[in-house]
mmCIF file of C-alpha atoms in Angstrom:
data_model
loop_
_atom_site.group_PDB
_atom_site.id
_atom_site.type_symbol
_atom_site.label_atom_id
_atom_site.label_comp_id
_atom_site.label_asym_id
_atom_site.label_seq_id
_atom_site.Cartn_x
_atom_site.Cartn_y
_atom_site.Cartn_z
ATOM 1 C CA UNK A 1 31.214 27.621 23.772
ATOM 2 C CA UNK A 2 33.334 29.553 21.336
ATOM 3 C CA UNK A 3 33.792 26.507 19.104
ATOM 4 C CA UNK A 4 30.009 25.958 19.098
ATOM 5 C CA UNK A 5 29.406 29.472 17.748
ATOM 6 C CA UNK A 6 32.140 29.023 15.159
ATOM 7 C CA UNK A 7 30.610 25.742 13.993
ATOM 8 C CA UNK A 8 27.152 27.317 13.885
ATOM 9 C CA UNK A 9 28.457 30.253 11.863
ATOM 10 C CA UNK A 10 30.224 27.973 9.391
ATOM 11 C CA UNK A 11 27.076 25.857 8.998
ATOM 12 C CA UNK A 12 24.956 28.974 8.408
ATOM 13 C CA UNK A 13 27.450 30.287 5.879
ATOM 14 C CA UNK A 14 27.558 26.923 4.093
ATOM 15 C CA UNK A 15 23.747 26.903 3.890
ATOM 16 C CA UNK A 16 23.659 30.399 2.357
ATOM 17 C CA UNK A 17 26.590 30.367 -0.088
ATOM 18 C CA UNK A 18 25.809 28.843 -3.514
ATOM 19 C CA UNK A 19 27.702 25.644 -4.263
ATOM 20 C CA UNK A 20 26.370 24.966 -7.802
ATOM 21 C CA UNK A 21 25.956 27.236 -10.777
ATOM 22 C CA UNK A 22 24.347 26.326 -14.101
ATOM 23 C CA UNK A 23 23.786 28.533 -17.101
ATOM 24 C CA UNK A 24 21.621 27.696 -20.095
ATOM 25 C CA UNK A 25 23.226 29.402 -23.090
ATOM 26 C CA UNK A 26 20.096 29.214 -25.262
ATOM 27 C CA UNK A 27 17.651 30.840 -22.853
ATOM 28 C CA UNK A 28 20.109 32.742 -20.642
ATOM 29 C CA UNK A 29 18.670 31.109 -17.527
ATOM 30 C CA UNK A 30 21.060 31.002 -14.569
ATOM 31 C CA UNK A 31 20.572 28.623 -11.646
ATOM 32 C CA UNK A 32 22.301 29.081 -8.310
ATOM 33 C CA UNK A 33 21.960 26.245 -5.807
ATOM 34 C CA UNK A 34 23.131 26.067 -2.206
ATOM 35 C CA UNK A 35 22.673 23.373 0.409
ATOM 36 C CA UNK A 36 19.147 24.553 1.315
ATOM 37 C CA UNK A 37 17.746 26.656 -1.566
ATOM 38 C CA UNK A 38 17.745 27.156 -5.334
ATOM 39 C CA UNK A 39 17.557 30.473 -7.198
ATOM 40 C CA UNK A 40 16.577 30.713 -10.872
ATOM 41 C CA UNK A 41 17.238 33.948 -12.770
ATOM 42 C CA UNK A 42 15.493 34.006 -16.149
ATOM 43 C CA UNK A 43 15.691 37.027 -18.448
ATOM 44 C CA UNK A 44 12.677 37.796 -20.650
ATOM 45 C CA UNK A 45 13.291 37.470 -24.401
ATOM 46 C CA UNK A 46 12.866 41.222 -24.934
ATOM 47 C CA UNK A 47 15.445 41.913 -22.139
ATOM 48 C CA UNK A 48 13.121 44.410 -20.471
ATOM 49 C CA UNK A 49 12.902 42.528 -17.168
ATOM 50 C CA UNK A 50 14.175 39.485 -15.337
ATOM 51 C CA UNK A 51 12.192 36.803 -13.544
ATOM 52 C CA UNK A 52 13.663 35.574 -10.256
ATOM 53 C CA UNK A 53 12.381 32.391 -8.613
ATOM 54 C CA UNK A 54 13.542 31.291 -5.157
ATOM 55 C CA UNK A 55 12.732 27.707 -4.193
ATOM 56 C CA UNK A 56 13.442 26.804 -0.604
ATOM 57 C CA UNK A 57 14.058 23.162 0.239
ATOM 58 C CA UNK A 58 15.344 22.380 -3.261
ATOM 59 C CA UNK A 59 19.012 22.604 -2.417
ATOM 60 C CA UNK A 60 21.801 20.098 -2.822
ATOM 61 C CA UNK A 61 21.004 18.429 0.509
ATOM 62 C CA UNK A 62 17.288 19.076 0.954
ATOM 63 C CA UNK A 63 16.167 18.384 -2.628
ATOM 64 C CA UNK A 64 16.869 14.628 -2.703
ATOM 65 C CA UNK A 65 15.413 14.194 0.786
ATOM 66 C CA UNK A 66 12.109 15.844 -0.076
ATOM 67 C CA UNK A 67 11.961 14.091 -3.455
ATOM 68 C CA UNK A 68 12.292 10.717 -1.715
ATOM 69 C CA UNK A 69 9.575 11.621 0.802
ATOM 70 C CA UNK A 70 7.164 12.807 -1.880
ATOM 71 C CA UNK A 71 7.856 9.723 -4.027
ATOM 72 C CA UNK A 72 7.023 7.488 -1.071
ATOM 73 C CA UNK A 73 3.756 9.357 -0.443
ATOM 74 C CA UNK A 74 2.867 9.210 -4.133
ATOM 75 C CA UNK A 75 3.558 5.478 -4.289
ATOM 76 C CA UNK A 76 1.149 4.966 -1.395
ATOM 77 C CA UNK A 77 -1.546 6.876 -3.298
ATOM 78 C CA UNK A 78 -1.265 4.671 -6.367
ATOM 79 C CA UNK A 79 -0.836 1.333 -4.598
ATOM 80 C CA UNK A 80 -3.127 -1.464 -5.724
ATOM 81 C CA UNK A 81 -6.042 -1.833 -3.361
ATOM 82 C CA UNK A 82 -6.938 -5.300 -4.604
ATOM 83 C CA UNK A 83 -5.654 -8.071 -2.327
ATOM 84 C CA UNK A 84 -3.763 -11.031 -3.735
ATOM 85 C CA UNK A 85 -5.691 -14.114 -4.842
ATOM 86 C CA UNK A 86 -3.969 -16.184 -2.152
ATOM 87 C CA UNK A 87 -5.175 -13.808 0.559
ATOM 88 C CA UNK A 88 -8.749 -13.904 -0.775
ATOM 89 C CA UNK A 89 -8.679 -17.725 -0.953
ATOM 90 C CA UNK A 90 -7.353 -17.962 2.597
ATOM 91 C CA UNK A 91 -10.081 -15.624 3.850
ATOM 92 C CA UNK A 92 -12.766 -17.679 2.081
ATOM 93 C CA UNK A 93 -11.344 -20.906 3.522
ATOM 94 C CA UNK A 94 -11.349 -19.386 7.009
ATOM 95 C CA UNK A 95 -14.974 -18.258 6.605
ATOM 96 C CA UNK A 96 -15.970 -21.772 5.444
ATOM 97 C CA UNK A 97 -14.180 -23.298 8.444
ATOM 98 C CA UNK A 98 -15.951 -20.876 10.793
ATOM 99 C CA UNK A 99 -19.356 -21.777 9.273
ATOM 100 C CA UNK A 100 -18.595 -25.493 9.621
ATOM 101 C CA UNK A 101 -17.612 -24.978 13.264
ATOM 102 C CA UNK A 102 -20.842 -23.071 13.939
ATOM 103 C CA UNK A 103 -22.874 -25.866 12.307
ATOM 104 C CA UNK A 104 -21.046 -28.456 14.425
ATOM 105 C CA UNK A 105 -21.730 -26.436 17.576
ATOM 106 C CA UNK A 106 -25.441 -26.201 16.681
ATOM 107 C CA UNK A 107 -25.579 -29.957 16.058
ATOM 108 C CA UNK A 108 -23.896 -30.621 19.400
ATOM 109 C CA UNK A 109 -26.337 -28.297 21.168
ATOM 110 C CA UNK A 110 -29.288 -30.080 19.490
ATOM 111 C CA UNK A 111 -27.893 -33.477 20.526
ATOM 112 C CA UNK A 112 -27.442 -32.288 24.113
ATOM 113 C CA UNK A 113 -31.068 -31.067 24.176
ATOM 114 C CA UNK A 114 -32.273 -34.389 22.817
ATOM 115 C CA UNK A 115 -30.374 -36.281 25.502
ATOM 116 C CA UNK A 116 -31.796 -34.041 28.231
ATOM 117 C CA UNK A 117 -35.320 -34.459 26.834
ATOM 118 C CA UNK A 118 -34.997 -38.271 26.903
ATOM 119 C CA UNK A 119 -33.600 -38.309 30.425
ATOM 120 C CA UNK A 120 -36.106 -39.371 33.014
ATOM 121 C CA UNK A 121 -34.981 -38.610 36.560
ATOM 122 C CA UNK A 122 -37.490 -41.085 38.110
ATOM 123 C CA UNK A 123 -36.210 -44.032 36.170
#
C-alpha cells in the first residue's frame, strides 16, 4: 500500500509541476505548461498590471487528446450530407425492381381471379 501512495504522490506532483516554459521577448508573455494545465502570464504594455490566464486540459498530455476529440467532432459537423451517385443509382434501381415486383404480383392476382371466375364446379 505504501508503494501505491508513493506512486500517487509522484503522479500528482508530475501533474502540478511545469514541464515547459516559453517566453516571448517582444510581448513579455510567459507560458508555463504542465501535464494537465497551461498558465499564461501577460504583462500590460504600461506595466501597471499583469494578466494571468489558467487553461485546464491544455497541458502536454491533455492538449493533444482534446484537440483530436474536438477535430473529430468538427469533422462530423462539416461532413457532406449528399450521398454518392452510386448509392443514389442503386436506391433508384431497387425502387424500380420493387415496383416491377408489385406489378407482377398484381398481374398474377388478376390472372388467378380470372381462372377462378372461369371455373365451373358443375362441369
